[in-house]
PDB file of C-alpha atoms in Angstrom:
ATOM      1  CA  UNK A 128     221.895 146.525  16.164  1.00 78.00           C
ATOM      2  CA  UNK A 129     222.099 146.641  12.365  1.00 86.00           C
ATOM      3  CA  UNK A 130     224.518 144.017  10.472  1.00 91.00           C
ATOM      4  CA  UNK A 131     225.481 142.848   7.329  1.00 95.00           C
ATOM      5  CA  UNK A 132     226.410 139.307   5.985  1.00 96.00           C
ATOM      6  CA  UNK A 133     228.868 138.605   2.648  1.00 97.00           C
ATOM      7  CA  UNK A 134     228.809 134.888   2.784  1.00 96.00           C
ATOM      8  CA  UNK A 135     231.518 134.391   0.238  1.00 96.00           C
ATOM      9  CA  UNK A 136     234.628 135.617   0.820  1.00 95.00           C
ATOM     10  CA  UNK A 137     235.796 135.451  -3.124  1.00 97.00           C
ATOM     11  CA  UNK A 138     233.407 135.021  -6.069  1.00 98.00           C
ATOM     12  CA  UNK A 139     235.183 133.557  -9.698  1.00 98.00           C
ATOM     13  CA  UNK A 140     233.052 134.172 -13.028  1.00 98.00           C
ATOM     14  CA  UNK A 141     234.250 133.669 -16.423  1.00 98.00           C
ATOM     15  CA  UNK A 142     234.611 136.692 -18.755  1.00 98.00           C
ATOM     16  CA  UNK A 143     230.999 137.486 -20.106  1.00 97.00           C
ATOM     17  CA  UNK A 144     228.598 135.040 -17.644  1.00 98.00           C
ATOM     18  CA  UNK A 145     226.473 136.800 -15.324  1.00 97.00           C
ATOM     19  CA  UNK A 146     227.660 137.292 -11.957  1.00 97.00           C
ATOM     20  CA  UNK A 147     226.308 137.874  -8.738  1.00 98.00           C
ATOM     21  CA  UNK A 148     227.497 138.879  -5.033  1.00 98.00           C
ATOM     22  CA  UNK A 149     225.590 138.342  -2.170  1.00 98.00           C
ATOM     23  CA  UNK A 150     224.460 140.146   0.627  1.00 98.00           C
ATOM     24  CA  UNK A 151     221.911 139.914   3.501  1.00 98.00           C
ATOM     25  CA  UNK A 152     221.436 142.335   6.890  1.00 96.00           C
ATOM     26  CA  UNK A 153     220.014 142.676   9.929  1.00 94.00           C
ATOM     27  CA  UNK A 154     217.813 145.654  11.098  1.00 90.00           C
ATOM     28  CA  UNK A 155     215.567 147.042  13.480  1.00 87.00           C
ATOM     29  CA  UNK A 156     213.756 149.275  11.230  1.00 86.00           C
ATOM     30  CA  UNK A 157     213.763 149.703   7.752  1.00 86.00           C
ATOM     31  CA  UNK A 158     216.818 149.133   5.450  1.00 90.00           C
ATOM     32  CA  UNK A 159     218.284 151.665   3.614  1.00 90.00           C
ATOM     33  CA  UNK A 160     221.300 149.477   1.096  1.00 94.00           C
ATOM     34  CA  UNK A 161     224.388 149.924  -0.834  1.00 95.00           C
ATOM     35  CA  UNK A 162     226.911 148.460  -2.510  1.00 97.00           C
ATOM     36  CA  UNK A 163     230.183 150.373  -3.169  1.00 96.00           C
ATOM     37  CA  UNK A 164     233.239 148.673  -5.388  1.00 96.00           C
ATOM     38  CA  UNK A 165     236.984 149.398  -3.914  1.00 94.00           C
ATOM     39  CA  UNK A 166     239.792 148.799  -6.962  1.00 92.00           C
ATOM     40  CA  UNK A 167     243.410 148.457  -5.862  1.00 86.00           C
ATOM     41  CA  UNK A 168     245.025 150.943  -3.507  1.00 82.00           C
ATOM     42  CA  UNK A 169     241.631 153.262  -4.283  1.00 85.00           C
ATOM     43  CA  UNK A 170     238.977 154.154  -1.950  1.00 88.00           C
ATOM     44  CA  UNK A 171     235.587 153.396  -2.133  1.00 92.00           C
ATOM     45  CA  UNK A 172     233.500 153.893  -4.703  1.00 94.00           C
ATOM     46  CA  UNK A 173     229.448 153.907  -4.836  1.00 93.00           C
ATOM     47  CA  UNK A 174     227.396 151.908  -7.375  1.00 96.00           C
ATOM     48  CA  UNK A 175     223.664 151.953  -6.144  1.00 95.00           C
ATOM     49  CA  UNK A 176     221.590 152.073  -3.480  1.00 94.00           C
ATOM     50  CA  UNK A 177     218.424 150.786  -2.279  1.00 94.00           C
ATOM     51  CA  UNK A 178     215.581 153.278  -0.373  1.00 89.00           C
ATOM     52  CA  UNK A 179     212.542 152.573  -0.944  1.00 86.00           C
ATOM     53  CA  UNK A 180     210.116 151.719  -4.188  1.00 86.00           C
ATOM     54  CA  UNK A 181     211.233 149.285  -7.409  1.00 89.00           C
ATOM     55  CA  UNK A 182     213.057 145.888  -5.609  1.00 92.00           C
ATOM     56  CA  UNK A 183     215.202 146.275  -8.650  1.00 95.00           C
ATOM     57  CA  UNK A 184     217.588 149.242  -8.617  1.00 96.00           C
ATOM     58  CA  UNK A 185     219.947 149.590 -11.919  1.00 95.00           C
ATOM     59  CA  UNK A 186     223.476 151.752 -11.069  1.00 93.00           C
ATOM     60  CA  UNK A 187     226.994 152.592 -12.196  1.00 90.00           C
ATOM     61  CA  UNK A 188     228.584 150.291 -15.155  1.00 91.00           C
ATOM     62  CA  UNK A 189     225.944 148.305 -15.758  1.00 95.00           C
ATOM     63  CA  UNK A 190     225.203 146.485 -11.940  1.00 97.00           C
ATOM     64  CA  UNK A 191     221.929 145.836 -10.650  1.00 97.00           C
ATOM     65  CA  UNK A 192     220.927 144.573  -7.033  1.00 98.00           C
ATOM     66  CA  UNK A 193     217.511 143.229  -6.214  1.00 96.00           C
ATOM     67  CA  UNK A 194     215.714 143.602  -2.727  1.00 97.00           C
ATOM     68  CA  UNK A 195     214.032 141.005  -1.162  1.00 96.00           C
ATOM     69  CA  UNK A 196     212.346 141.750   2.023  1.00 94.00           C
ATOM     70  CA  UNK A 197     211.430 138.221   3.013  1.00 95.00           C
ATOM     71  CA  UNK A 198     214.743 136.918   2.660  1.00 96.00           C
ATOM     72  CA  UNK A 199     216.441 139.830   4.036  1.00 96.00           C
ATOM     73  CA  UNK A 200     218.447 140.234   0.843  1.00 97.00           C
ATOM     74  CA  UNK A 201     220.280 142.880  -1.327  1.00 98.00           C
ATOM     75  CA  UNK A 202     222.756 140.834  -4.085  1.00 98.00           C
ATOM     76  CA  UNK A 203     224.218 142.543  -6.925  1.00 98.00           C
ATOM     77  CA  UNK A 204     223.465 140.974 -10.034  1.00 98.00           C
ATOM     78  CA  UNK A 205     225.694 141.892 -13.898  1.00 97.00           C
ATOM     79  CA  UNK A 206     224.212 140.258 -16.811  1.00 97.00           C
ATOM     80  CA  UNK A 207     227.795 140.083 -18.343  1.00 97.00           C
ATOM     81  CA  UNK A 208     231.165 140.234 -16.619  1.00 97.00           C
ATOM     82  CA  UNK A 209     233.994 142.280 -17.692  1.00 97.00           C
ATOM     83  CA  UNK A 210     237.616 141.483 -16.757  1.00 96.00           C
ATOM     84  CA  UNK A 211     238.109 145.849 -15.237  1.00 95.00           C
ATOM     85  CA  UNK A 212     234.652 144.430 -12.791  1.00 96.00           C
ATOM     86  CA  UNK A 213     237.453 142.697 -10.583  1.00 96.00           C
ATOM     87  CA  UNK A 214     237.673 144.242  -7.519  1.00 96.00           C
ATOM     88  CA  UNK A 215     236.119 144.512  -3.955  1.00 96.00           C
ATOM     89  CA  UNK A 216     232.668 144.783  -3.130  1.00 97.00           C
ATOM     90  CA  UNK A 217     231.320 145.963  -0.269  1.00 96.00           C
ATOM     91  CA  UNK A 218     227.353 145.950   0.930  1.00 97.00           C
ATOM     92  CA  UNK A 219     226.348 148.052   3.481  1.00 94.00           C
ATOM     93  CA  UNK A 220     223.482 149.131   5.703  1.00 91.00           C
ATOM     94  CA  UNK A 221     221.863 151.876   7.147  1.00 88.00           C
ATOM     95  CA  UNK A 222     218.887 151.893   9.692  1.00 84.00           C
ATOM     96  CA  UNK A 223     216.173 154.273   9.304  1.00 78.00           C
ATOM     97  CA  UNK A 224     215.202 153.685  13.789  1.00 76.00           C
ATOM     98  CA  UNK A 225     217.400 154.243  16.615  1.00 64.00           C
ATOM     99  CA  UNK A 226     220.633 155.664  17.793  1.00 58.00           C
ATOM    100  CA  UNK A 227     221.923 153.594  15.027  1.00 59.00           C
ATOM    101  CA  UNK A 228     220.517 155.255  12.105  1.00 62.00           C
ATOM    102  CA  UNK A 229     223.857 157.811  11.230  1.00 72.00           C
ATOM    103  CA  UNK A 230     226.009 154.869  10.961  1.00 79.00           C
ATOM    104  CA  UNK A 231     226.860 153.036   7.643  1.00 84.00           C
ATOM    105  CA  UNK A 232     227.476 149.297   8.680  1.00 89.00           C
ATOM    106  CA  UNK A 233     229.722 147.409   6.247  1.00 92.00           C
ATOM    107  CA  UNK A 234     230.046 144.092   5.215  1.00 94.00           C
ATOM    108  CA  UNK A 235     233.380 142.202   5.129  1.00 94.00           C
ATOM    109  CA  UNK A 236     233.550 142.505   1.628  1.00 95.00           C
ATOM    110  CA  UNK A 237     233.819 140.042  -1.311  1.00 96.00           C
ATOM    111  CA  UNK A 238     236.453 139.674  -3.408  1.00 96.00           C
ATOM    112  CA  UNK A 239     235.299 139.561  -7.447  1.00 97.00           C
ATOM    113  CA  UNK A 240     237.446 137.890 -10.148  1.00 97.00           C
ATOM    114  CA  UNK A 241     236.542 137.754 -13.848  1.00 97.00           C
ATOM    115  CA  UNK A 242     238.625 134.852 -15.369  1.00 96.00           C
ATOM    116  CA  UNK A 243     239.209 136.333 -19.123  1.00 95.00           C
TER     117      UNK A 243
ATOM    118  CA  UNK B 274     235.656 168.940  -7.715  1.00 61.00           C
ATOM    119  CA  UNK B 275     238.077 167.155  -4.701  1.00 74.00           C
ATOM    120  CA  UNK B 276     235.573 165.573  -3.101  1.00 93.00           C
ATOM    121  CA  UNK B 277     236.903 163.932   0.342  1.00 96.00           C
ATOM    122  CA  UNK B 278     240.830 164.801   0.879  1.00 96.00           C
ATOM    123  CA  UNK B 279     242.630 162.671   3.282  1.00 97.00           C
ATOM    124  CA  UNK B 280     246.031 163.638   4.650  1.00 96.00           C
ATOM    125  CA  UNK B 281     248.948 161.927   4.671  1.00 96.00           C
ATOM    126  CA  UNK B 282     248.299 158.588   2.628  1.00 94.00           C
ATOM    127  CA  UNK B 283     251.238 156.713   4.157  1.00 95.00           C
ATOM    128  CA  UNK B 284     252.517 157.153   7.520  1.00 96.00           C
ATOM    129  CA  UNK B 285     255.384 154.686   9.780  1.00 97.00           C
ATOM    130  CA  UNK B 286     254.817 155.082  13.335  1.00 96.00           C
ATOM    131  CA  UNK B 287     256.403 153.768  16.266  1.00 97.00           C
ATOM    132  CA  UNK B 288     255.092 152.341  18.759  1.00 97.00           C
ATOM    133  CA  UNK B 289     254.034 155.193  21.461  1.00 97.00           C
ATOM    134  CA  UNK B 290     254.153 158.096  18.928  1.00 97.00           C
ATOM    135  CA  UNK B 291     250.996 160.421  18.331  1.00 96.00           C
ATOM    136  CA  UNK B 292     249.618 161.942  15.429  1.00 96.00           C
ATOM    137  CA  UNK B 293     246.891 163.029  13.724  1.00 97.00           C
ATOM    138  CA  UNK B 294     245.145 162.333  10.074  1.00 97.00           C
ATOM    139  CA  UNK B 295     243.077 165.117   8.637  1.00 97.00           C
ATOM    140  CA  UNK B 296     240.321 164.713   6.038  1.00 97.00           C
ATOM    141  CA  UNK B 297     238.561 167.924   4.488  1.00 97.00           C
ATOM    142  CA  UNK B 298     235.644 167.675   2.283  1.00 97.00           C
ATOM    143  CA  UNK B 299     234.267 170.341   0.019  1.00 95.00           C
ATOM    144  CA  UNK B 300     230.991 169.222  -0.213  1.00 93.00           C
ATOM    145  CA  UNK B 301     228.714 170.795   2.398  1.00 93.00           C
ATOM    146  CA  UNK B 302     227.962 167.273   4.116  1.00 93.00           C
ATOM    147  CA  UNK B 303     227.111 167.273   7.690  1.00 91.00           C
ATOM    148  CA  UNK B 304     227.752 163.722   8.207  1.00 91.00           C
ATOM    149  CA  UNK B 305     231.543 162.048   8.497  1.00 94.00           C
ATOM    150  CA  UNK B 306     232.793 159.267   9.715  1.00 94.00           C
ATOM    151  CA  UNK B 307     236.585 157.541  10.178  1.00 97.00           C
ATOM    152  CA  UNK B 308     236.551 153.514   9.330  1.00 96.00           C
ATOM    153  CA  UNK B 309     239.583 151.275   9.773  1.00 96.00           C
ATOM    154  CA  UNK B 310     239.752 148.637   6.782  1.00 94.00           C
ATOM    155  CA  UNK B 311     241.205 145.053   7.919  1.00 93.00           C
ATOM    156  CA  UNK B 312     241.645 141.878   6.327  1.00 87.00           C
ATOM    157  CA  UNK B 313     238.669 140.123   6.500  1.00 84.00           C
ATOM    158  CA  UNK B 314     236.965 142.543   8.597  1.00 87.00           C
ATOM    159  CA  UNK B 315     235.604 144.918   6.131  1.00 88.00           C
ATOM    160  CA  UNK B 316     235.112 148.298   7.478  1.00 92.00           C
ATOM    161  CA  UNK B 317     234.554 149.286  10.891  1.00 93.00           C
ATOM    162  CA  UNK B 318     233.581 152.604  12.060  1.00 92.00           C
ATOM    163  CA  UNK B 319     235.827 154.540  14.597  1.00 96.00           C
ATOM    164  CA  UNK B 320     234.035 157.296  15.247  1.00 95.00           C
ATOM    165  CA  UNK B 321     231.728 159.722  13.485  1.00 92.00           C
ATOM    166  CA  UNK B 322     230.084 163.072  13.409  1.00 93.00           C
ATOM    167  CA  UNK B 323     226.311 164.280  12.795  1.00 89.00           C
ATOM    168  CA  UNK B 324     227.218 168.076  12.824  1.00 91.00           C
ATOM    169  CA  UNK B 325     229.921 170.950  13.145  1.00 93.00           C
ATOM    170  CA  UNK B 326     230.994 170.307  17.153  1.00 94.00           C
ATOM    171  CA  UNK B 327     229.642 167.105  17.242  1.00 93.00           C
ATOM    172  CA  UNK B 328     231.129 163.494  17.614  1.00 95.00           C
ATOM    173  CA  UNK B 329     230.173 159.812  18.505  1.00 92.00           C
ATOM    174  CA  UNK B 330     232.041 156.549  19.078  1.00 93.00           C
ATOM    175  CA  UNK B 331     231.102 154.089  16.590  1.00 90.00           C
ATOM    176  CA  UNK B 332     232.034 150.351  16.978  1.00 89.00           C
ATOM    177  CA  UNK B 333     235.703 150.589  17.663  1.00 95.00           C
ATOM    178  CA  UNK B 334     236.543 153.958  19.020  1.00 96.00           C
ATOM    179  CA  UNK B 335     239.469 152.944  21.606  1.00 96.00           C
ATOM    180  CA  UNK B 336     242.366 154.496  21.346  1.00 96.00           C
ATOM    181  CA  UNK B 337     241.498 157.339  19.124  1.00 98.00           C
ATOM    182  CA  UNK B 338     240.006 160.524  19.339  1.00 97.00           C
ATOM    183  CA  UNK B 339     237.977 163.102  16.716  1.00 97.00           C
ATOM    184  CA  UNK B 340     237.501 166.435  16.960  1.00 97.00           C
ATOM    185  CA  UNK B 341     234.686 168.373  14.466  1.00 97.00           C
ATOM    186  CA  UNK B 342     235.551 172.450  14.700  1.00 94.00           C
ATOM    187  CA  UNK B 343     234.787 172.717  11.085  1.00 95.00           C
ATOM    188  CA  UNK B 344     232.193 171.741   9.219  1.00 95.00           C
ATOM    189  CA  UNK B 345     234.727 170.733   6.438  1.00 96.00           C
ATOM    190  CA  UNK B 346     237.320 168.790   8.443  1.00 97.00           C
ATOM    191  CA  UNK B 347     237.409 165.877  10.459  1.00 98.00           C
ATOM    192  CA  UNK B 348     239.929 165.275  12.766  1.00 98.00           C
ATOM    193  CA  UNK B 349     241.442 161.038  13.770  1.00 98.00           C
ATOM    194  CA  UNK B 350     244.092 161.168  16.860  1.00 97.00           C
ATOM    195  CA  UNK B 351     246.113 158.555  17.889  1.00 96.00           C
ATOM    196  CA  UNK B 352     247.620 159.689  21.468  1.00 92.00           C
ATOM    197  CA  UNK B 353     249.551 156.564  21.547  1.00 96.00           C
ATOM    198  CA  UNK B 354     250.124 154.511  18.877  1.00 96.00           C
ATOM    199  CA  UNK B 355     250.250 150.551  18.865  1.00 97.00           C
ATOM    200  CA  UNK B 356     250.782 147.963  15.928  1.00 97.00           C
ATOM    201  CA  UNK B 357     247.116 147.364  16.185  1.00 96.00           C
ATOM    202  CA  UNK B 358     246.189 150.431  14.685  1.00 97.00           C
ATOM    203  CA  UNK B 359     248.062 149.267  11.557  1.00 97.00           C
ATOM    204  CA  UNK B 360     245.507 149.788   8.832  1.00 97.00           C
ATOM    205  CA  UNK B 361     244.299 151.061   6.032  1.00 95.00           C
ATOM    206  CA  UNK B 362     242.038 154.339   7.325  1.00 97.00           C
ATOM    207  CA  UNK B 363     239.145 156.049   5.283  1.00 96.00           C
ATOM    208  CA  UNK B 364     237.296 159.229   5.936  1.00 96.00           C
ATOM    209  CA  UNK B 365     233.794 159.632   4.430  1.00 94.00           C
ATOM    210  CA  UNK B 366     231.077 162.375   4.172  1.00 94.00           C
ATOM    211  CA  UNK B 367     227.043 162.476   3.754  1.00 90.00           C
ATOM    212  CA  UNK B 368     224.654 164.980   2.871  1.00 86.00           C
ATOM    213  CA  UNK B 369     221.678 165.299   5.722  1.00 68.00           C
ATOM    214  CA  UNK B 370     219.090 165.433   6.675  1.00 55.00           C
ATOM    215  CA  UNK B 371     218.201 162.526   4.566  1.00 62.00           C
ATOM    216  CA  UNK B 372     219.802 159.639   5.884  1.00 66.00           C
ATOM    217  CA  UNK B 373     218.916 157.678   2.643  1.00 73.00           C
ATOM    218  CA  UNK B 374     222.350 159.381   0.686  1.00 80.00           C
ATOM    219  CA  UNK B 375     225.436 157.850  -0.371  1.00 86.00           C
ATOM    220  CA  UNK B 376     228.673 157.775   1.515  1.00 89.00           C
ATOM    221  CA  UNK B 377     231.685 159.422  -0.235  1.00 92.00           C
ATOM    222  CA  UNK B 378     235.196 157.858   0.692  1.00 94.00           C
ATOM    223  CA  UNK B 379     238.489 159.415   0.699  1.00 95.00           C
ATOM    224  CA  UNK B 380     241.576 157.418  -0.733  1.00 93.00           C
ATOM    225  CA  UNK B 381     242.833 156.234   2.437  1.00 94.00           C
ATOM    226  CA  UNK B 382     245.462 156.814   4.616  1.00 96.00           C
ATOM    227  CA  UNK B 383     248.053 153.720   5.100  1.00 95.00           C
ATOM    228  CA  UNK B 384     249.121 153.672   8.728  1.00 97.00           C
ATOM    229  CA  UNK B 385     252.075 151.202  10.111  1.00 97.00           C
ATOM    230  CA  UNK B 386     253.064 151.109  13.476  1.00 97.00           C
ATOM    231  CA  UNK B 387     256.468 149.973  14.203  1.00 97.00           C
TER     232      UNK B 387
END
């Protein structure tokens, strides 16, 4: 069975530091990762995904996430935080074997505050 | 462009009552899936759908039901309702074959039960 792990459930960064949000899963197969941001009362919204190639994938306003096999890792990374970045973030996982490869597993999300 | 349409957004059952959210995408996607969002439990998946006429339980399917007749819509019962199923619920669509695309979500649908 496929799973994903947010070990933090709130993450506090100062207006302008980098920031990152981590993320590790569990799969059979291979991983196929994202990371989608939910605002307020909003639904969720995607910002990049992982496949297959580059470990570093760049995606909407200015995130990046890097892949590491070994560790079983897939943290989003912003070299400068902007106060609007507060929100929710959510990693999830797909798995490219088994009966569980239609469904999008979700982490329990991390809550993201940039201190101004 | 609407993208994923869910309908109603907020909705005050009581406890025993049935009804039924609707979400419509315009997209083409084959895929589409209901999640319930939680507190601290991220999203789960209810149940989801590979095709037009197709459905499968996903981690927490119990006491719903789905129903695919058209491609576009997606279909979430609740026969009975109980304050358990107070959530927040999301609909969401992929493109297939490639199981390698992105998810798009609906706004949510803001269920109490009374």
């Amino acid at each position: 069975a496929q799973s994903v792990a947010q070990p933090e459930d709130q993450v506090n960064v100062a207006e302008g530091n980098p920031l990152t949000v981590k993320c590790t899963y569990s799969v059979s197969g291979n991983p196929y990762l994202f990371w989608y941001v939910q605002y307020p009362n909003r639904g969720l919204q995607f910002l990049l995904k992982y496949i297959t190639g580059d470990n570093l994938v760049k995606g909407s306003y200015g995130f990046e996430a890097e892949f590491n096999k070994s560790q079983t890792s897939f943290h989003l990374k912003k070299p400068s935080a902007l106060v609007s970045d507060s929100a929710l973030y959510f990693c999830a996982v797909r798995d490219d074997s088994g009966a569980g490869s239609y469904q999008l597993t979700f982490g329990k999300g991390t809550k993201l505050s940039v201190i101004p | 462009n609407a993208g994923v349409t869910q309908t109603p957004k907020f909705r005050v059952l009581k406890t025993g009552q049935s009804m039924t959210l609707l979400c419509a995408q315009d997209m083409n996607h084959e895929y589409m899936y209901w999640y319930r969002q939680d507190p601290g439990m991220g999203l789960r998946l209810i149940h989801y759908s590979v095709g037009e006429g197709t459905t499968a339980k996903g981690e927490v399917p119990d006491g719903y039901n789905v129903s695919r007749l058209k491609k576009q819509n997606f279909l979430l019962g609740l026969e009975s309702a109980a304050p358990s199923q107070t959530s927040v619920y999301f609909c969401a669509s992929s493109y297939s074959p490639s199981l390698n695309t992105e998810a798009f979500f609906g706004q949510g649908t803001r269920l109490t039960v009374v």
